[in-house]
Short mmCIF file of C-alpha atoms in Angstrom, two decimals:
data_model
loop_
_atom_site.label_atom_id
_atom_site.label_comp_id
_atom_site.label_asym_id
_atom_site.label_seq_id
_atom_site.Cartn_x
_atom_site.Cartn_y
_atom_site.Cartn_z
CA UNK A 498 33.54 -10.88 -21.69
CA UNK A 499 36.14 -9.26 -22.91
CA UNK A 500 37.77 -6.59 -22.11
CA UNK A 501 38.46 -5.04 -24.89
CA UNK A 502 34.67 -5.05 -25.64
CA UNK A 503 33.98 -3.37 -22.26
CA UNK A 504 36.39 -0.82 -22.53
CA UNK A 505 33.92 0.24 -26.07
CA UNK A 506 31.05 0.11 -23.95
CA UNK A 507 32.25 2.15 -20.73
CA UNK A 508 30.31 4.41 -19.89
CA UNK A 509 27.20 2.86 -21.25
CA UNK A 510 27.31 -0.49 -19.95
CA UNK A 511 25.76 1.33 -16.18
CA UNK A 512 22.75 1.56 -18.24
CA UNK A 513 22.48 -1.98 -17.61
CA UNK A 514 21.82 -0.67 -13.62
CA UNK A 515 19.07 1.58 -14.90
CA UNK A 516 15.69 1.18 -15.65
CA UNK A 517 14.86 1.00 -19.50
CA UNK A 518 12.43 4.27 -18.88
CA UNK A 519 15.67 5.96 -17.93
CA UNK A 520 18.24 5.01 -20.87
CA UNK A 521 16.96 7.69 -23.34
CA UNK A 522 16.59 11.21 -20.12
CA UNK A 523 19.92 9.78 -18.94
CA UNK A 524 21.56 9.29 -22.43
CA UNK A 525 20.57 12.72 -24.28
CA UNK A 526 21.05 14.75 -21.68
CA UNK A 527 22.94 18.48 -21.67
CA UNK A 528 23.80 18.29 -17.94
CA UNK A 529 27.49 17.74 -16.61
CA UNK A 530 29.69 14.34 -17.68
CA UNK A 531 28.24 11.59 -19.45
CA UNK A 532 30.53 9.66 -17.53
CA UNK A 533 29.36 10.83 -13.73
CA UNK A 534 25.90 11.45 -15.86
CA UNK A 535 25.42 7.86 -16.32
CA UNK A 536 26.90 6.90 -12.82
CA UNK A 537 24.92 9.29 -10.42
CA UNK A 538 21.62 8.55 -11.95
CA UNK A 539 21.90 5.50 -10.43
CA UNK A 540 22.44 6.38 -6.85
CA UNK A 541 19.71 8.86 -7.21
CA UNK A 542 17.60 6.23 -7.65
CA UNK A 543 18.38 4.32 -4.97
CA UNK A 544 18.33 7.21 -2.42
CA UNK A 545 14.77 8.30 -3.87
CA UNK A 546 13.03 4.70 -3.42
CA UNK A 547 14.84 4.50 -0.32
CA UNK A 548 12.69 7.99 0.79
CA UNK A 549 16.04 10.23 0.93
CA UNK A 550 17.53 12.76 -1.00
CA UNK A 551 20.36 11.95 -2.95
CA UNK A 552 23.90 12.84 -1.92
CA UNK A 553 25.41 15.86 -3.07
CA UNK A 554 28.06 14.45 -3.99
CA UNK A 555 25.95 12.54 -6.85
CA UNK A 556 25.78 15.95 -8.86
CA UNK A 557 26.36 14.74 -12.53
CA UNK A 558 29.66 16.37 -13.00
CA UNK A 559 27.50 20.20 -12.52
CA UNK A 560 27.00 21.23 -8.87
CA UNK A 561 25.54 24.43 -9.51
CA UNK A 562 22.86 23.28 -11.23
CA UNK A 563 22.01 20.20 -9.49
CA UNK A 564 22.77 21.72 -5.79
CA UNK A 565 19.07 24.10 -6.29
CA UNK A 566 17.27 20.54 -8.02
CA UNK A 567 18.35 18.89 -5.30
CA UNK A 568 16.64 21.28 -2.69
CA UNK A 569 13.61 21.86 -4.45
CA UNK A 570 12.91 18.45 -4.80
CA UNK A 571 13.78 18.20 -0.69
CA UNK A 572 11.06 21.56 -0.25
CA UNK A 573 8.22 19.19 -1.74
CA UNK A 574 8.91 16.55 -0.23
CA UNK A 575 9.36 14.41 -3.16
CA UNK A 576 11.40 12.09 -1.62
CA UNK A 577 9.09 11.16 0.66
CA UNK A 578 6.26 10.30 -2.33
CA UNK A 579 8.27 8.09 -3.84
CA UNK A 580 9.70 6.01 -0.81
CA UNK A 581 9.01 2.31 -1.42
CA UNK A 582 6.80 3.17 -5.13
CA UNK A 583 9.27 2.84 -7.83
CA UNK A 584 7.39 4.63 -10.24
CA UNK A 585 7.17 7.58 -8.39
CA UNK A 586 10.94 7.79 -7.69
CA UNK A 587 11.34 7.78 -11.73
CA UNK A 588 8.85 10.09 -12.88
CA UNK A 589 11.14 12.61 -10.22
CA UNK A 590 14.04 11.35 -12.31
CA UNK A 591 12.60 11.89 -15.67
CA UNK A 592 11.50 15.23 -14.78
CA UNK A 593 14.13 16.29 -13.76
CA UNK A 594 16.87 15.41 -16.08
CA UNK A 595 14.41 17.45 -19.08
CA UNK A 596 14.16 20.23 -17.04
CA UNK A 597 18.10 20.05 -16.81
CA UNK A 598 18.25 19.38 -20.63
CA UNK A 599 16.02 22.76 -20.69
CA UNK A 600 19.67 24.63 -19.80
CA UNK A 601 21.64 24.65 -23.35
CA UNK A 602 18.45 25.83 -24.86
CA UNK A 603 19.04 28.92 -23.42
CA UNK A 604 20.09 32.46 -25.53
CA UNK A 605 23.40 32.81 -25.83
CA UNK A 606 24.46 36.39 -23.99
CA UNK A 607 21.48 34.81 -21.08
CA UNK A 608 23.55 34.09 -17.70
CA UNK A 609 22.95 30.40 -16.63
CA UNK A 610 22.48 31.49 -13.14
CA UNK A 611 19.35 32.76 -14.09
CA UNK A 612 18.69 30.00 -16.45
CA UNK A 613 19.16 27.31 -13.57
CA UNK A 614 16.88 29.69 -11.54
CA UNK A 615 14.13 29.44 -14.38
CA UNK A 616 14.50 26.17 -14.74
CA UNK A 617 13.92 24.67 -10.82
CA UNK A 618 11.01 27.00 -10.41
CA UNK A 619 9.30 25.30 -13.78
CA UNK A 620 10.06 22.02 -12.55
CA UNK A 621 8.88 22.76 -8.66
CA UNK A 622 5.42 24.45 -10.65
CA UNK A 623 4.78 20.58 -12.30
CA UNK A 624 5.55 18.74 -9.33
CA UNK A 625 3.20 20.99 -7.03
CA UNK A 626 0.51 19.51 -9.82
CA UNK A 627 1.78 16.27 -10.22
CA UNK A 628 2.13 15.83 -6.62
CA UNK A 629 -1.64 15.61 -6.09
CA UNK A 630 -2.34 13.22 -8.51
CA UNK A 631 0.13 11.15 -6.94
CA UNK A 632 -1.10 11.48 -3.42
CA UNK A 633 -4.32 10.71 -4.64
CA UNK A 634 -3.52 7.35 -6.25
CA UNK A 635 -1.69 6.51 -3.12
CA UNK A 636 -4.47 7.14 -0.66
CA UNK A 637 -7.30 5.01 -2.82
CA UNK A 638 -4.71 2.08 -3.65
CA UNK A 639 -2.60 2.44 -0.41
CA UNK A 640 -0.43 -0.89 -1.29
CA UNK A 641 0.04 -1.13 -4.60
CA UNK A 642 1.73 -3.78 -5.44
CA UNK A 643 2.94 -4.66 -8.61
CA UNK A 644 0.80 -1.34 -9.96
CA UNK A 645 4.00 0.59 -8.12
CA UNK A 646 6.40 -0.80 -10.69
CA UNK A 647 4.42 1.34 -13.70
CA UNK A 648 5.60 4.11 -15.22
CA UNK A 649 3.17 7.11 -14.42
CA UNK A 650 2.62 7.21 -17.98
CA UNK A 651 1.47 3.88 -18.19
CA UNK A 652 -1.00 4.15 -15.70
CA UNK A 653 -1.91 7.66 -17.67
CA UNK A 654 -4.97 6.12 -19.85
CA UNK A 655 -6.40 4.33 -16.66
CA UNK A 656 -6.03 7.84 -14.53
CA UNK A 657 -8.01 9.84 -17.42
CA UNK A 658 -11.24 6.87 -17.42
CA UNK A 659 -14.39 7.93 -16.04
CA UNK A 660 -14.64 5.26 -14.54
CA UNK A 661 -11.19 5.92 -11.71
CA UNK A 662 -12.69 9.28 -10.64
CA UNK A 663 -15.86 7.26 -10.07
CA UNK A 664 -14.30 4.76 -7.68
CA UNK A 665 -12.81 7.23 -6.19
CA UNK A 666 -16.01 8.77 -5.34
CA UNK A 667 -17.25 5.21 -4.52
CA UNK A 668 -13.94 4.79 -2.09
CA UNK A 669 -15.39 7.18 0.17
CA UNK A 670 -18.77 5.80 0.10
CA UNK A 671 -18.05 3.01 2.69
CA UNK A 672 -16.35 5.39 5.07
CA UNK A 673 -20.02 6.74 6.06
CA UNK A 674 -20.17 2.41 7.19
CA UNK A 675 -17.64 1.03 9.26
CA UNK A 676 -20.27 -1.64 10.29
CA UNK A 677 -19.95 -2.93 6.27
CA UNK A 678 -16.32 -2.18 5.99
CA UNK A 679 -15.81 -4.85 8.73
CA UNK A 680 -17.88 -7.06 7.44
CA UNK A 681 -15.94 -7.16 5.03
CA UNK A 682 -12.40 -7.41 6.93
CA UNK A 683 -13.79 -11.09 8.40
CA UNK A 684 -14.43 -12.85 5.49
CA UNK A 685 -11.98 -15.96 4.49
CA UNK A 686 -11.65 -18.84 7.29
CA UNK A 687 -9.04 -19.79 8.85
CA UNK A 688 -6.68 -21.83 12.15
CA UNK A 689 -6.07 -19.21 14.63
CA UNK A 690 -2.07 -18.59 15.03
CA UNK A 691 -0.69 -21.22 17.31
CA UNK A 692 -0.73 -19.65 21.12
CA UNK A 693 0.56 -20.70 24.61
CA UNK A 694 -2.35 -21.48 26.83
CA UNK A 695 -3.31 -19.22 28.79
CA UNK A 696 -5.90 -20.12 31.93
CA UNK A 697 -8.26 -17.57 33.23
CA UNK A 698 -7.91 -17.30 36.97
CA UNK A 699 -11.04 -18.56 39.16
CA UNK A 700 -12.50 -15.18 40.77
CA UNK A 701 -12.82 -15.85 44.44
CA UNK A 702 -16.23 -17.04 45.93
CA UNK A 703 -17.35 -17.49 42.34
CA UNK A 704 -20.07 -20.21 42.09
CA UNK A 705 -20.87 -22.81 39.06
CA UNK A 706 -23.92 -24.97 38.45
CA UNK A 707 -24.20 -27.51 36.84
CA UNK A 708 -25.33 -27.34 32.81
CA UNK A 709 -25.16 -25.20 30.83
CA UNK A 710 -27.49 -21.54 29.67
CA UNK A 711 -29.44 -21.28 27.11
CA UNK A 712 -30.83 -17.81 25.70
CA UNK A 713 -34.40 -17.57 25.21
CA UNK A 714 -35.77 -14.12 23.03
CA UNK A 715 -39.35 -13.06 23.48
CA UNK A 716 -40.96 -10.77 20.98
CA UNK A 717 -43.32 -7.88 22.67
CA UNK A 718 -42.63 -9.57 25.24
CA UNK A 719 -42.58 -6.89 28.57
CA UNK A 720 -38.35 -6.86 28.89
CA UNK A 721 -35.60 -4.89 26.89
CA UNK A 722 -37.44 -1.72 24.65
CA UNK A 723 -34.87 -2.56 21.31
CA UNK A 724 -37.34 0.64 19.47
CA UNK A 725 -40.54 2.14 17.91
CA UNK A 726 -42.77 0.20 15.42
CA UNK A 727 -46.29 0.39 14.22
CA UNK A 728 -48.78 -1.62 16.36
CA UNK A 729 -51.85 -1.38 18.50
CA UNK A 730 -50.31 -2.60 21.42
CA UNK A 731 -52.39 0.41 24.15
CA UNK A 732 -50.35 -0.60 26.79
CA UNK A 733 -47.34 0.03 24.83
CA UNK A 734 -48.37 3.41 22.97
CA UNK A 735 -46.81 6.43 22.75
CA UNK A 736 -47.23 9.30 25.39
CA UNK A 737 -47.55 11.41 21.74
CA UNK A 738 -50.55 9.28 20.58
CA UNK A 739 -52.40 8.87 23.97
CA UNK A 740 -52.19 12.84 23.85
CA UNK A 741 -54.90 12.78 20.69
CA UNK A 742 -57.50 10.89 21.93
CA UNK A 743 -58.51 13.98 23.78
CA UNK A 744 -58.15 16.27 20.84
CA UNK A 745 -61.63 17.32 18.72
CA UNK A 746 -60.06 16.38 15.51
CA UNK A 747 -57.56 14.12 15.84
CA UNK A 748 -58.98 11.76 17.73
CA UNK A 749 -60.84 9.93 14.71
CA UNK A 750 -56.74 9.74 13.16
CA UNK A 751 -56.31 8.04 16.15
CA UNK A 752 -59.05 5.25 15.86
CA UNK A 753 -58.25 4.74 12.28
CA UNK A 754 -54.53 4.22 13.09
CA UNK A 755 -55.51 1.87 16.13
CA UNK A 756 -57.77 -0.11 13.57
CA UNK A 757 -54.38 -0.38 10.64
CA UNK A 758 -51.71 -1.47 13.16
CA UNK A 759 -49.91 2.13 12.59
CA UNK A 760 -49.83 3.60 16.14
CA UNK A 761 -46.63 4.29 17.45
CA UNK A 762 -45.40 1.80 20.12
CA UNK A 763 -42.66 0.43 21.79
CA UNK A 764 -41.02 -2.40 20.42
CA UNK A 765 -39.98 -4.51 23.84
CA UNK A 766 -38.53 -8.78 24.29
CA UNK A 767 -37.93 -10.25 27.11
CA UNK A 768 -34.51 -12.06 26.75
CA UNK A 769 -35.66 -15.83 29.44
CA UNK A 770 -31.68 -17.96 30.58
CA UNK A 771 -32.98 -21.68 31.49
CA UNK A 772 -30.70 -23.71 32.78
CA UNK A 773 -30.27 -27.26 30.80
CA UNK A 774 -28.18 -30.12 31.85
CA UNK A 775 -24.52 -31.09 30.38
CA UNK A 776 -21.47 -29.46 31.68
CA UNK A 777 -20.16 -26.33 33.66
CA UNK A 778 -21.55 -22.91 33.52
CA UNK A 779 -20.30 -20.03 36.26
CA UNK A 780 -23.27 -18.35 37.14
CA UNK A 781 -20.63 -14.85 36.16
CA UNK A 782 -19.35 -13.99 33.24
CA UNK A 783 -15.58 -15.83 33.58
CA UNK A 784 -12.60 -13.48 32.32
CA UNK A 785 -11.97 -12.83 28.69
CA UNK A 786 -9.21 -14.85 27.77
CA UNK A 787 -7.66 -13.03 24.63
CA UNK A 788 -7.63 -15.30 21.39
CA UNK A 789 -4.77 -15.11 18.69
CA UNK A 790 -5.58 -13.34 15.93
CA UNK A 791 -7.03 -15.37 13.10
CA UNK A 792 -5.95 -16.16 9.75
CA UNK A 793 -8.16 -14.99 6.72
CA UNK A 794 -8.69 -16.86 3.73
CA UNK A 795 -9.77 -16.20 0.25
CA UNK A 796 -12.83 -14.14 -0.31
CA UNK A 797 -15.30 -14.50 -3.02
CA UNK A 798 -17.57 -11.39 -3.49
CA UNK A 799 -21.19 -12.42 -5.59
CA UNK A 800 -23.22 -8.67 -6.97
CA UNK A 801 -26.39 -8.98 -8.37
CA UNK A 802 -26.29 -6.66 -11.01
CA UNK A 803 -29.62 -7.17 -12.17
CA UNK A 804 -31.60 -3.92 -13.44
CA UNK A 805 -33.45 -3.75 -9.37
CA UNK A 806 -29.65 -3.04 -8.39
CA UNK A 807 -29.93 0.18 -10.61
CA UNK A 808 -28.99 3.51 -8.16
CA UNK A 809 -28.13 3.39 -5.26
CA UNK A 810 -27.73 -0.04 -4.61
CA UNK A 811 -25.71 -0.80 -7.31
CA UNK A 812 -23.41 2.18 -6.42
CA UNK A 813 -23.15 0.75 -3.11
CA UNK A 814 -22.92 -3.31 -4.43
CA UNK A 815 -19.75 -1.55 -6.49
CA UNK A 816 -18.38 0.08 -2.74
CA UNK A 817 -18.07 -2.98 -1.56
CA UNK A 818 -15.88 -4.29 -4.39
CA UNK A 819 -13.34 -2.16 -3.92
CA UNK A 820 -13.07 -2.52 -0.77
CA UNK A 821 -12.73 -5.80 -1.41
CA UNK A 822 -9.95 -5.43 -3.54
CA UNK A 823 -8.20 -3.06 -1.20
CA UNK A 824 -8.48 -5.40 1.60
CA UNK A 825 -7.54 -8.35 -0.15
CA UNK A 826 -4.67 -6.65 -1.43
CA UNK A 827 -3.38 -5.51 1.88
CA UNK A 828 -3.61 -9.11 3.27
CA UNK A 829 -2.07 -10.89 0.52
CA UNK A 830 -5.44 -12.99 -0.17
CA UNK A 831 -7.20 -13.94 -3.02
CA UNK A 832 -10.03 -12.26 -3.62
CA UNK A 833 -12.45 -13.59 -6.45
CA UNK A 834 -15.77 -11.05 -8.35
CA UNK A 835 -18.37 -13.20 -9.99
CA UNK A 836 -20.71 -10.74 -11.11
CA UNK A 837 -25.03 -11.85 -12.20
CA UNK A 838 -27.08 -11.09 -14.04
CA UNK A 839 -29.99 -13.02 -15.98
CA UNK A 840 -29.84 -16.39 -17.55
CA UNK A 841 -25.98 -16.62 -19.06
CA UNK A 842 -25.31 -13.19 -17.70
CA UNK A 843 -21.91 -14.07 -15.87
CA UNK A 844 -18.73 -12.48 -15.22
CA UNK A 845 -16.01 -13.53 -13.21
CA UNK A 846 -12.78 -11.69 -12.23
CA UNK A 847 -9.75 -12.17 -9.84
CA UNK A 848 -9.97 -8.65 -7.99
CA UNK A 849 -5.92 -8.06 -7.38
CA UNK A 850 -4.21 -4.43 -7.98
CA UNK A 851 -2.33 -5.80 -11.00
CA UNK A 852 -2.28 -3.65 -13.93
CA UNK A 853 -5.21 -6.13 -16.10
CA UNK A 854 -6.79 -7.04 -12.28
CA UNK A 855 -6.96 -2.94 -12.16
CA UNK A 856 -8.40 -2.79 -16.09
CA UNK A 857 -10.64 -5.32 -14.63
CA UNK A 858 -12.05 -3.34 -11.80
CA UNK A 859 -12.43 -0.20 -13.38
CA UNK A 860 -14.33 -2.60 -16.57
CA UNK A 861 -17.10 -3.69 -13.30
CA UNK A 862 -17.18 -0.20 -11.74
CA UNK A 863 -18.39 1.51 -15.11
CA UNK A 864 -20.58 -1.37 -16.20
CA UNK A 865 -24.33 -0.39 -16.27
CA UNK A 866 -26.72 -2.93 -13.88
CA UNK A 867 -29.76 -4.65 -16.16
CA UNK A 868 -31.42 -7.62 -17.02
CA UNK A 869 -33.11 -10.25 -14.64
CA UNK A 870 -31.50 -12.03 -11.80
CA UNK A 871 -30.23 -15.79 -12.06
CA UNK A 872 -28.74 -16.84 -9.03
CA UNK A 873 -28.09 -20.52 -9.93
CA UNK A 874 -24.73 -20.13 -11.73
CA UNK A 875 -23.34 -17.92 -9.59
CA UNK A 876 -23.55 -19.98 -6.52
CA UNK A 877 -22.56 -22.67 -8.33
CA UNK A 878 -19.73 -21.24 -9.76
CA UNK A 879 -18.90 -20.51 -5.81
CA UNK A 880 -19.55 -24.06 -4.59
CA UNK A 881 -16.93 -25.62 -6.92
CA UNK A 882 -14.54 -23.00 -6.61
CA UNK A 883 -15.03 -23.76 -2.70
CA UNK A 884 -13.86 -27.58 -3.69
CA UNK A 885 -10.30 -26.71 -4.50
CA UNK A 886 -7.34 -26.69 -2.71
CA UNK A 887 -6.84 -22.62 -3.36
CA UNK A 888 -10.19 -21.27 -2.12
CA UNK A 889 -11.45 -24.52 0.43
CA UNK A 890 -10.90 -21.23 3.41
CA UNK A 891 -13.35 -19.32 1.67
CA UNK A 892 -16.52 -17.06 2.48
CA UNK A 893 -18.70 -15.98 -0.12
CA UNK A 894 -20.29 -12.85 0.16
CA UNK A 895 -23.70 -12.24 -1.15
CA UNK A 896 -24.62 -7.69 -2.43
CA UNK A 897 -28.37 -7.99 -3.62
CA UNK A 898 -31.47 -6.77 -3.04
CA UNK A 899 -32.75 -9.70 -1.81
CA UNK A 900 -35.13 -10.15 -5.72
CA UNK A 901 -34.86 -13.91 -6.60
CA UNK A 902 -35.49 -17.13 -5.60
CA UNK A 903 -33.11 -20.14 -5.58
CA UNK A 904 -34.38 -24.12 -6.50
CA UNK A 905 -33.66 -26.83 -3.93
CA UNK A 906 -30.62 -28.15 -6.45
CA UNK A 907 -28.74 -25.03 -5.78
CA UNK A 908 -29.54 -25.09 -2.02
CA UNK A 909 -28.61 -28.37 -2.40
CA UNK A 910 -24.90 -27.80 -3.47
CA UNK A 911 -24.57 -25.13 -0.82
CA UNK A 912 -25.44 -26.98 2.05
CA UNK A 913 -22.94 -30.31 0.22
CA UNK A 914 -20.22 -27.00 0.67
CA UNK A 915 -21.25 -26.17 4.19
CA UNK A 916 -20.95 -29.65 5.39
CA UNK A 917 -17.93 -30.59 3.63
CA UNK A 918 -15.87 -27.22 2.87
CA UNK A 919 -17.31 -25.32 6.60
CA UNK A 920 -18.57 -22.55 3.41
CA UNK A 921 -19.98 -19.42 5.36
CA UNK A 922 -22.37 -17.18 3.18
CA UNK A 923 -23.05 -13.72 4.47
CA UNK A 924 -25.37 -11.30 2.75
CA UNK A 925 -25.52 -7.56 2.22
CA UNK A 926 -28.98 -6.77 2.20
CA UNK A 927 -29.48 -3.76 0.22
CA UNK A 928 -33.18 -3.27 -0.18
CA UNK A 929 -35.94 -3.44 2.42
CA UNK A 930 -36.83 -6.65 3.38
CA UNK A 931 -35.28 -10.21 4.06
CA UNK A 932 -36.81 -12.44 1.28
CA UNK A 933 -37.27 -16.49 1.12
CA UNK A 934 -34.86 -16.01 -1.64
CA UNK A 935 -32.36 -14.67 0.89
CA UNK A 936 -33.10 -16.26 3.86
CA UNK A 937 -32.85 -19.63 2.47
CA UNK A 938 -28.90 -18.79 0.96
CA UNK A 939 -27.28 -16.52 3.35
CA UNK A 940 -26.25 -17.77 6.93
CA UNK A 941 -25.58 -13.87 8.21
CA UNK A 942 -28.34 -11.33 6.52
CA UNK A 943 -26.24 -7.46 7.51
CA UNK A 944 -28.66 -4.59 6.89
CA UNK A 945 -27.48 -1.24 5.01
CA UNK A 946 -31.23 -0.08 6.48
CA UNK A 947 -29.96 3.45 5.38
CA UNK A 948 -28.96 2.46 1.72
CA UNK A 949 -31.05 5.18 -0.24
CA UNK A 950 -28.52 8.38 1.37
CA UNK A 951 -25.85 5.99 -1.47
CA UNK A 952 -27.61 7.80 -4.96
CA UNK A 953 -25.57 9.25 -7.23
CA UNK A 954 -28.20 11.95 -7.28
CA UNK A 955 -28.31 13.65 -3.56
CA UNK A 956 -31.65 14.86 -4.72
CA UNK A 957 -33.53 11.75 -4.62
CA UNK A 958 -35.87 10.95 -2.52
CA UNK A 959 -34.33 9.61 1.70
CA UNK A 960 -31.11 11.13 0.42
CA UNK A 961 -30.73 11.54 3.74
CA UNK A 962 -30.81 8.02 4.54
CA UNK A 963 -33.73 7.92 6.22
CA UNK A 964 -35.90 4.59 5.75
CA UNK A 965 -39.36 4.43 6.12
CA UNK A 966 -39.36 0.54 6.75
CA UNK A 967 -38.95 -0.29 10.69
CA UNK A 968 -37.53 -3.98 10.09
CA UNK A 969 -36.08 -5.62 7.42
CA UNK A 970 -38.00 -8.90 8.60
CA UNK A 971 -41.02 -7.58 7.46
CA UNK A 972 -41.84 -11.45 5.89
CA UNK A 973 -41.71 -12.90 9.42
CA UNK A 974 -42.99 -10.38 10.31
CA UNK A 975 -46.83 -10.45 8.96
CA UNK A 976 -46.78 -13.32 7.51
CA UNK A 977 -44.41 -16.33 9.15
CA UNK A 978 -46.29 -18.63 7.63
CA UNK A 979 -45.16 -18.38 4.59
CA UNK A 980 -41.69 -18.60 5.55
CA UNK A 981 -39.76 -22.04 4.60
CA UNK A 982 -38.65 -24.58 7.56
CA UNK A 983 -35.10 -23.67 6.08
CA UNK A 984 -35.65 -19.74 6.37
CA UNK A 985 -36.88 -19.71 9.72
CA UNK A 986 -33.92 -21.38 10.59
CA UNK A 987 -30.99 -18.66 9.14
CA UNK A 988 -33.77 -16.66 10.40
CA UNK A 989 -33.26 -17.29 14.03
CA UNK A 990 -29.79 -17.14 13.70
#
């Protein structure tokens, strides 16, 4: 550039180092001198983004006004709030420049010291409220990613949406279910990072036998007590049930419950270990060797939005989507939402904490679940994604109440993806029983037994989380012959 033209631009050429959002407040502020202010604002911005208080020398050539304002910023901890969050640092600077500019509006006979003190108190009062909003934002989204580059007023429309407040409530739901959070974090396949081999030292006196052990579980056989369930086995009847036999009236109720197999009995299961030929198996467990951590792959989150999911299942499904978005962003993993209802009702979004991704997430949170259930289309889209290079290591998470069926053609597509790409389908059952459709589709099913406690209305039935069903495997328990061979195999996994 021509030196003569550069001289004409001074000191306004220093605006090029500032975000455009700070140009106007820096230019029009009446505090200090323009040259010093244009130079020092950049130092303030860099210090705040680094989580530090600006140096005392950066005083805009007006130390009387900047010294108490800098002290207020330190007492409020705004430099810590702005660490690594450019949007927060810019918000602090814009607010400071606006309040400094008010000093020129004081009456001619008012002392400047009193006006500075009043200005600092107004700044402190405003940021006492603003800080709570920013802390809420940072706590919900954790790592902001691209959202950290947005101005707060650009986020204001999103923060004011009803769906945003609903998202804040959903974020707290899964704190009641850490097992489900762990399941979401474990989605996505990958190869372990390289680690040096660590052979396990052989323990003295450890005996080995040729072959391998096969574990066989025998339900209803004497062994480990798993819990309590309805039945008519008198040998396993609870003492509280036996006490009714001597009662003049309750013995009639006891006989009726015996006929209906509704007596409370111990639920037992025997575990047998059978030696099979092949390999060498230690009689006692070898010491565990620490495995290298896995690098997780992408996630495909398939959400049932049919009418049967209204209420508590809907709230839990939306909470799963929010947690998946947060996990994917924190671990830098792709995540795709596939929401499905009836025929032709299919919605797909890339879950990312970007401005576009946040809008899509809030739109889904605000969506009402209604309609029928057509699983063929979403599974076809999921399988098509797995055949593409970026998604080949993906796992599929299916959240549903299980009220659906699946065609043989769709099951064949899943089998092909399992065989060629190792696709795993994890199911989250938000209902009271494993259906044949759910057993045929999923490799493993996580049952949220207390799903009723997630209802929007805390006064609803079973809002305390109590489940009136003793087992999710009602079909296998009472109608075992109704299950297909595929469902039986998945049930045994």
